[in-house]
Amino acid sequence: MNNLSNIIVLLAAWLLPMLVSAQQTLDSDTTWADAVVVSEKITIAARRTLTIAPGAKVLFRGSGSLHCQGKLIAEDAFFVSGEDREPGIAIQGKGEMHFNYCQFQDFIQGGSRYNLFLQISNGNLFLRGCRFRRCAAVEYLYAGGGIDDCLFQDSQGIAVHLYHANTVQIRGTTFWGGTASSHLLQLFAAQRCQVRDCFFYGGESALRLGYGAKRNIFSYLNLHDQSIGVYIHGNENNDNLMQNLLVTDSRSVAVRLDSTGGASNLFMDCIFFRSRAGAINATAAPGNAFRKSVFLQHKNLLLGNEFEKLSFQENIFWETKLPKDLESQLLSADSNNRQAKPLLLDPDNMLFSPADPQDGPTAK
């Protein structure tokens, strides 16, 4: 074989991706570099580490899945689902997973329930600087960790679900909903989580809090162009704080409170601007309170039933229709609410809008 033939053979071997064999368990520390194909279930054994090197490309085919019982560390890697994907394709872990500056694309045939694809259960998942395009849900299940400076674009259903998760922190992240997106961030039975400095665009709702969400803090968030900005429903949603939210151009209402029983959630220092139907839709939702917030350009302040049990203190209502039977109560001297033009910039100019995700780099 001449030298040219040898070079061609070596190049072909280098360019062809490594195929990870079926039902393989990684029982020693392992590093993946270059291109890797995952076509069946791969397990990282307990007390073992899989490192995915910068520049690596991991292709999931068929029902290929990656299960972490130990530790997974990936940086600047590209994860993509092939066209022949089947239900069950997933990355799941019970150990510890770190993804830094990675890209995930087209994981839309995830697991059960609501089409999740990346799940941490009874462990910790940390995401930093990652991009998720056309992917199913990321779920924290009885787990902790954090999400920093990430982008979720065109999520297929839910983008992130915190389910029985505690102390998860989400910061500086953009949720850019598409036509297939539903709830961008969903919390059920999650406690003491913090969400700060994030932007939510589109989707059915930006924030959805279901049964048992308690003592979570949401601050300095921009919610724009959802059907519902903040949706809280079910019992035992207690002591959640929504502070410094800017909720604009909701296609239905900025806030929906539905059958929350004796919940006591506080909205404070928020701005609610130009919802199509009304600012708040409340049904059987006593105990929720709005303080020091601005309601600007709403056809109605309140919709629903039993909304008179909500608490309003030190708010500003401007170009917003108040319920006739509650107007005197809402504007009483004790309430410190008032109808006045707010001393703020035009909310249209206050919107923080990140660069269009299409402007950023796309992995090939």
Short mmCIF file of C-alpha atoms in Angstrom, two decimals:
data_model
loop_
_atom_site.label_atom_id
_atom_site.label_comp_id
_atom_site.label_asym_id
_atom_site.label_seq_id
_atom_site.Cartn_x
_atom_site.Cartn_y
_atom_site.Cartn_z
CA MET A 1 0.00 0.00 0.00
CA ASN A 2 1.53 3.31 -1.00
CA ASN A 3 1.89 6.34 1.28
CA LEU A 4 -1.14 8.13 -0.22
CA SER A 5 -3.36 5.12 0.51
CA ASN A 6 -2.08 4.98 4.08
CA ILE A 7 -2.90 8.65 4.58
CA ILE A 8 -6.43 8.18 3.20
CA VAL A 9 -7.06 5.20 5.50
CA LEU A 10 -5.81 7.11 8.54
CA LEU A 11 -7.93 10.15 7.69
CA ALA A 12 -11.03 8.00 7.24
CA ALA A 13 -10.48 6.33 10.61
CA TRP A 14 -10.08 9.72 12.29
CA LEU A 15 -13.14 11.24 10.66
CA LEU A 16 -15.48 8.33 11.32
CA PRO A 17 -17.30 8.72 14.66
CA MET A 18 -16.76 6.26 17.47
CA LEU A 19 -19.84 4.03 17.90
CA VAL A 20 -20.53 3.30 21.55
CA SER A 21 -21.67 -0.31 21.80
CA ALA A 22 -25.08 -1.43 23.04
CA GLN A 23 -25.82 -1.68 26.76
CA GLN A 24 -22.31 -0.56 27.62
CA THR A 25 -21.31 0.40 31.16
CA LEU A 26 -18.40 2.79 31.56
CA ASP A 27 -16.76 1.31 34.66
CA SER A 28 -13.58 3.36 34.46
CA ASP A 29 -12.91 7.06 33.99
CA THR A 30 -13.47 7.80 30.31
CA THR A 31 -12.93 10.74 27.93
CA TRP A 32 -14.87 11.27 24.71
CA ALA A 33 -13.33 13.50 22.06
CA ASP A 34 -14.10 14.21 18.42
CA ALA A 35 -17.31 12.47 17.24
CA VAL A 36 -19.25 9.85 19.22
CA VAL A 37 -22.47 8.03 18.29
CA VAL A 38 -24.75 6.79 21.08
CA SER A 39 -27.27 4.28 19.73
CA GLU A 40 -28.25 2.33 22.85
CA LYS A 41 -28.24 2.76 26.62
CA ILE A 42 -24.85 3.83 27.99
CA THR A 43 -24.33 3.93 31.77
CA ILE A 44 -21.63 5.83 33.66
CA ALA A 45 -20.93 3.66 36.70
CA ALA A 46 -20.99 5.05 40.23
CA ARG A 47 -17.74 6.74 41.30
CA ARG A 48 -16.66 6.97 37.67
CA THR A 49 -16.37 10.11 35.51
CA LEU A 50 -17.15 10.63 31.85
CA THR A 51 -15.42 13.72 30.46
CA ILE A 52 -16.62 15.06 27.11
CA ALA A 53 -13.83 17.18 25.69
CA PRO A 54 -14.18 20.60 24.04
CA GLY A 55 -15.13 20.30 20.39
CA ALA A 56 -16.63 16.84 20.76
CA LYS A 57 -19.84 16.02 18.88
CA VAL A 58 -22.18 13.46 20.44
CA LEU A 59 -24.87 12.10 18.11
CA PHE A 60 -27.82 10.20 19.58
CA ARG A 61 -29.46 7.71 17.22
CA GLY A 62 -32.46 5.41 17.56
CA SER A 63 -33.25 5.08 21.26
CA GLY A 64 -29.74 5.95 22.37
CA SER A 65 -29.51 7.27 25.93
CA LEU A 66 -26.87 8.24 28.44
CA HIS A 67 -27.38 7.41 32.14
CA CYS A 68 -25.10 8.93 34.76
CA GLN A 69 -24.70 7.08 38.04
CA GLY A 70 -21.36 8.74 38.70
CA LYS A 71 -20.20 12.06 37.25
CA LEU A 72 -20.44 13.66 33.82
CA ILE A 73 -18.45 16.74 32.81
CA ALA A 74 -18.88 18.30 29.36
CA GLU A 75 -17.49 21.57 28.06
CA ASP A 76 -17.98 23.24 24.68
CA ALA A 77 -19.47 20.06 23.21
CA PHE A 78 -22.31 19.65 20.72
CA PHE A 79 -25.12 17.18 21.41
CA VAL A 80 -27.57 16.42 18.61
CA SER A 81 -30.36 13.94 17.96
CA GLY A 82 -30.33 12.12 14.62
CA GLU A 83 -33.33 11.94 12.32
CA ASP A 84 -33.90 8.28 13.22
CA ARG A 85 -34.59 9.09 16.88
CA GLU A 86 -37.14 7.05 18.81
CA PRO A 87 -39.05 7.67 22.05
CA GLY A 88 -36.68 7.17 24.95
CA ILE A 89 -33.73 9.21 23.75
CA ALA A 90 -32.47 10.95 26.87
CA ILE A 91 -29.63 12.03 29.12
CA GLN A 92 -30.47 11.04 32.68
CA GLY A 93 -28.52 11.04 35.90
CA LYS A 94 -28.60 10.31 39.61
CA GLY A 95 -25.07 11.49 40.24
CA GLU A 96 -23.65 14.85 39.23
CA MET A 97 -23.65 16.40 35.77
CA HIS A 98 -21.91 19.58 34.59
CA PHE A 99 -22.49 21.02 31.11
CA ASN A 100 -20.50 24.18 30.35
CA TYR A 101 -20.97 26.10 27.08
CA CYS A 102 -22.50 23.09 25.34
CA GLN A 103 -25.13 23.03 22.59
CA PHE A 104 -28.12 20.70 22.43
CA GLN A 105 -30.25 20.45 19.31
CA ASP A 106 -33.37 18.55 18.19
CA PHE A 107 -33.92 16.38 21.27
CA ILE A 108 -37.67 16.33 20.69
CA GLN A 109 -38.53 12.67 21.26
CA GLY A 110 -37.81 12.59 24.96
CA GLY A 111 -39.08 10.33 27.70
CA SER A 112 -42.46 9.98 29.33
CA ARG A 113 -44.92 12.46 30.85
CA TYR A 114 -44.19 15.74 29.09
CA ASN A 115 -41.46 14.84 26.65
CA LEU A 116 -38.42 15.45 28.84
CA PHE A 117 -34.95 14.62 27.53
CA LEU A 118 -32.45 15.79 30.17
CA GLN A 119 -33.23 14.74 33.74
CA ILE A 120 -31.37 14.74 37.02
CA SER A 121 -32.92 12.65 39.81
CA ASN A 122 -31.62 12.73 43.40
CA GLY A 123 -28.43 14.41 42.25
CA ASN A 124 -27.14 17.74 40.97
CA LEU A 125 -27.24 19.25 37.48
CA PHE A 126 -25.32 22.41 36.61
CA LEU A 127 -25.77 24.17 33.25
CA ARG A 128 -23.66 27.19 32.33
CA GLY A 129 -23.63 29.07 29.03
CA CYS A 130 -25.50 26.28 27.22
CA ARG A 131 -27.89 26.56 24.27
CA PHE A 132 -30.91 24.33 23.80
CA ARG A 133 -32.62 24.51 20.40
CA ARG A 134 -35.83 22.61 19.62
CA CYS A 135 -35.41 20.40 22.67
CA ALA A 136 -37.83 18.79 25.08
CA ALA A 137 -37.86 19.52 28.81
CA VAL A 138 -34.96 19.69 31.23
CA GLU A 139 -36.16 18.33 34.58
CA TYR A 140 -34.83 18.54 38.11
CA LEU A 141 -36.50 15.70 40.07
CA TYR A 142 -35.74 15.63 43.80
CA ALA A 143 -32.54 17.33 42.74
CA GLY A 144 -30.47 20.48 43.07
CA GLY A 145 -28.05 22.52 41.00
CA GLY A 146 -28.30 25.60 38.83
CA ILE A 147 -28.76 27.14 35.39
CA ASP A 148 -26.63 30.18 34.51
CA ASP A 149 -26.54 32.26 31.32
CA CYS A 150 -28.26 29.67 29.13
CA LEU A 151 -30.64 29.93 26.17
CA PHE A 152 -33.73 27.77 25.67
CA GLN A 153 -35.03 28.40 22.15
CA ASP A 154 -38.16 26.90 20.56
CA SER A 155 -38.65 24.40 23.38
CA GLN A 156 -40.94 21.51 22.52
CA GLY A 157 -43.49 21.84 25.32
CA ILE A 158 -42.01 22.76 28.70
CA ALA A 159 -38.49 24.20 28.73
CA VAL A 160 -37.50 23.60 32.37
CA HIS A 161 -39.43 21.73 35.07
CA LEU A 162 -38.50 21.84 38.76
CA TYR A 163 -40.36 18.93 40.37
CA HIS A 164 -39.77 18.33 44.08
CA ALA A 165 -36.56 20.27 43.51
CA ASN A 166 -34.99 22.35 46.26
CA THR A 167 -32.67 25.36 46.16
CA VAL A 168 -32.14 25.31 42.38
CA GLN A 169 -30.89 28.69 41.15
CA ILE A 170 -31.59 30.02 37.65
CA ARG A 171 -29.84 33.24 36.64
CA GLY A 172 -29.23 35.30 33.52
CA THR A 173 -31.07 32.85 31.28
CA THR A 174 -33.23 33.52 28.21
CA PHE A 175 -36.34 31.47 27.44
CA TRP A 176 -37.35 32.12 23.83
CA GLY A 177 -40.60 30.27 23.20
CA GLY A 178 -41.72 29.05 19.80
CA THR A 179 -44.95 27.72 18.32
CA ALA A 180 -44.53 24.37 20.11
CA SER A 181 -43.61 25.87 23.50
CA SER A 182 -46.03 25.70 26.43
CA HIS A 183 -44.80 26.63 29.94
CA LEU A 184 -41.29 28.03 29.81
CA LEU A 185 -40.49 27.45 33.49
CA GLN A 186 -42.68 25.16 35.59
CA LEU A 187 -42.44 24.42 39.32
CA PHE A 188 -44.37 21.71 41.15
CA ALA A 189 -43.60 20.98 44.82
CA ALA A 190 -40.37 22.96 44.41
CA GLN A 191 -39.09 24.86 47.42
CA ARG A 192 -36.57 27.64 48.10
CA CYS A 193 -35.56 27.99 44.46
CA GLN A 194 -34.40 31.35 43.09
CA VAL A 195 -34.90 32.75 39.59
CA ARG A 196 -33.26 36.08 38.83
CA ASP A 197 -32.33 38.33 35.89
CA CYS A 198 -34.01 36.20 33.23
CA PHE A 199 -35.95 37.01 30.05
CA PHE A 200 -39.05 35.08 28.95
CA TYR A 201 -40.51 35.57 25.48
CA GLY A 202 -43.55 33.81 24.03
CA GLY A 203 -45.03 30.51 25.09
CA GLU A 204 -48.30 29.71 26.82
CA SER A 205 -46.96 30.98 30.14
CA ALA A 206 -43.60 32.22 31.40
CA LEU A 207 -43.92 30.96 34.98
CA ARG A 208 -46.26 28.19 36.07
CA LEU A 209 -46.43 27.25 39.75
CA GLY A 210 -48.42 24.12 40.59
CA TYR A 211 -49.24 22.23 43.75
CA GLY A 212 -46.75 22.59 46.58
CA ALA A 213 -44.47 25.35 45.25
CA LYS A 214 -43.28 27.14 48.39
CA ARG A 215 -40.87 29.87 49.42
CA ASN A 216 -39.46 30.43 45.96
CA ILE A 217 -38.12 33.85 44.92
CA PHE A 218 -38.53 35.33 41.43
CA SER A 219 -36.83 38.69 40.91
CA TYR A 220 -35.86 41.05 38.10
CA LEU A 221 -37.58 39.07 35.38
CA ASN A 222 -38.87 40.30 32.03
CA LEU A 223 -41.97 38.43 30.80
CA HIS A 224 -43.18 39.38 27.34
CA ASP A 225 -45.85 38.14 24.92
CA GLN A 226 -47.19 35.07 26.74
CA SER A 227 -50.85 34.09 26.93
CA ILE A 228 -50.36 34.24 30.72
CA GLY A 229 -47.33 35.82 32.31
CA VAL A 230 -47.51 34.16 35.75
CA TYR A 231 -49.87 31.21 36.30
CA ILE A 232 -50.34 29.93 39.88
CA HIS A 233 -52.83 27.15 40.53
CA GLY A 234 -53.57 24.45 43.08
CA ASN A 235 -53.27 24.28 46.85
CA GLU A 236 -50.24 24.78 49.06
CA ASN A 237 -48.53 27.36 46.86
CA ASN A 238 -47.32 29.45 49.76
CA ASP A 239 -44.91 32.27 50.45
CA ASN A 240 -43.62 32.69 46.92
CA LEU A 241 -42.21 36.16 46.23
CA MET A 242 -42.49 37.84 42.83
CA GLN A 243 -40.40 40.99 42.98
CA ASN A 244 -39.45 43.48 40.28
CA LEU A 245 -41.20 41.65 37.46
CA LEU A 246 -41.91 43.48 34.20
CA VAL A 247 -44.87 41.71 32.55
CA THR A 248 -45.79 43.18 29.18
CA ASP A 249 -48.19 42.52 26.31
CA SER A 250 -49.72 39.35 27.72
CA ARG A 251 -52.06 37.90 25.13
CA SER A 252 -54.65 37.12 27.82
CA VAL A 253 -53.75 38.20 31.37
CA ALA A 254 -50.54 39.09 33.17
CA VAL A 255 -51.37 36.96 36.23
CA ARG A 256 -53.75 34.05 36.65
CA LEU A 257 -54.55 32.74 40.14
CA ASP A 258 -56.71 29.63 40.10
CA SER A 259 -58.00 27.62 43.10
CA THR A 260 -55.01 28.47 45.25
CA GLY A 261 -56.97 28.04 48.49
CA GLY A 262 -55.26 29.78 51.39
CA ALA A 263 -52.07 30.52 49.48
CA SER A 264 -50.17 33.67 50.38
CA ASN A 265 -48.04 34.76 47.44
CA LEU A 266 -46.71 38.30 47.19
CA PHE A 267 -46.21 40.41 44.05
CA MET A 268 -44.10 43.45 44.94
CA ASP A 269 -42.55 46.30 42.95
CA CYS A 270 -43.82 44.85 39.68
CA ILE A 271 -44.98 46.54 36.47
CA PHE A 272 -47.90 45.03 34.55
CA PHE A 273 -48.38 46.63 31.15
CA ARG A 274 -50.99 46.26 28.42
CA SER A 275 -52.58 42.84 28.78
CA ARG A 276 -55.28 42.18 26.21
CA ALA A 277 -58.03 40.82 28.49
CA GLY A 278 -57.05 42.10 31.91
CA ALA A 279 -54.25 42.38 34.42
CA ILE A 280 -55.34 39.62 36.84
CA ASN A 281 -57.70 36.66 36.52
CA ALA A 282 -58.41 35.28 40.01
CA THR A 283 -60.80 32.48 40.96
CA ALA A 284 -60.93 31.11 44.50
CA ALA A 285 -57.56 32.67 45.23
CA PRO A 286 -57.72 34.52 48.58
CA GLY A 287 -54.56 35.52 50.39
CA ASN A 288 -52.52 36.64 47.40
CA ALA A 289 -51.25 40.20 47.61
CA PHE A 290 -50.01 42.97 45.31
CA ARG A 291 -47.81 45.70 46.81
CA LYS A 292 -46.15 48.80 45.39
CA SER A 293 -46.81 47.73 41.80
CA VAL A 294 -47.93 49.57 38.67
CA PHE A 295 -50.89 48.50 36.51
CA LEU A 296 -50.78 50.37 33.21
CA GLN A 297 -53.14 50.25 30.21
CA HIS A 298 -55.34 47.25 30.99
CA LYS A 299 -58.94 46.85 29.81
CA ASN A 300 -59.72 45.43 33.23
CA LEU A 301 -57.80 45.21 36.46
CA LEU A 302 -59.62 42.08 37.63
CA LEU A 303 -61.39 39.14 36.03
CA GLY A 304 -62.77 35.91 37.52
CA ASN A 305 -64.66 35.13 40.73
CA GLU A 306 -64.00 36.12 44.34
CA PHE A 307 -61.23 38.47 43.30
CA GLU A 308 -62.38 40.84 46.05
CA LYS A 309 -60.38 38.68 48.48
CA LEU A 310 -57.09 39.72 46.93
CA SER A 311 -55.05 42.33 48.78
CA PHE A 312 -53.88 45.55 47.10
CA GLN A 313 -51.66 48.07 48.92
CA GLU A 314 -49.67 51.07 47.66
CA ASN A 315 -50.26 50.33 43.97
CA ILE A 316 -50.71 52.70 41.03
CA PHE A 317 -53.54 52.20 38.53
CA TRP A 318 -53.35 54.17 35.28
CA GLU A 319 -55.55 53.78 32.21
CA THR A 320 -56.84 50.59 33.81
CA LYS A 321 -60.51 49.84 34.43
CA LEU A 322 -61.34 49.05 38.07
CA PRO A 323 -64.35 46.91 39.08
CA LYS A 324 -67.20 49.29 39.98
CA ASP A 325 -68.17 47.43 43.13
CA LEU A 326 -64.57 47.46 44.39
CA GLU A 327 -63.43 50.87 43.21
CA SER A 328 -64.04 52.62 46.51
CA GLN A 329 -62.27 49.84 48.39
CA LEU A 330 -59.30 49.82 46.04
CA LEU A 331 -58.91 53.60 46.29
CA SER A 332 -59.59 53.96 50.00
CA ALA A 333 -57.19 56.00 52.11
CA ASP A 334 -56.17 52.89 54.05
CA SER A 335 -55.06 51.10 50.90
CA ASN A 336 -52.68 53.83 49.73
CA ASN A 337 -53.53 52.80 46.17
CA ARG A 338 -54.04 55.62 43.72
CA GLN A 339 -54.95 56.44 40.16
CA ALA A 340 -52.08 58.48 38.80
CA LYS A 341 -49.76 58.59 35.86
CA PRO A 342 -46.67 56.65 36.94
CA LEU A 343 -43.34 58.43 36.93
CA LEU A 344 -41.57 55.95 34.70
CA LEU A 345 -40.39 55.63 31.16
CA ASP A 346 -42.65 54.27 28.48
CA PRO A 347 -42.73 50.51 29.18
CA ASP A 348 -42.11 49.93 25.48
CA ASN A 349 -38.69 51.47 26.00
CA MET A 350 -38.07 49.58 29.25
CA LEU A 351 -38.18 46.18 27.62
CA PHE A 352 -34.95 44.28 27.83
CA SER A 353 -34.80 42.27 24.64
CA PRO A 354 -31.74 40.09 24.12
CA ALA A 355 -30.31 39.61 20.68
CA ASP A 356 -32.36 37.37 18.45
CA PRO A 357 -31.14 33.81 19.07
CA GLN A 358 -30.67 33.46 15.32
CA ASP A 359 -27.90 36.03 15.54
CA GLY A 360 -25.76 33.78 17.69
CA PRO A 361 -23.41 31.04 16.51
CA THR A 362 -24.96 27.76 15.45
CA ALA A 363 -23.18 24.47 15.72
CA LYS A 364 -22.79 22.61 12.47
#
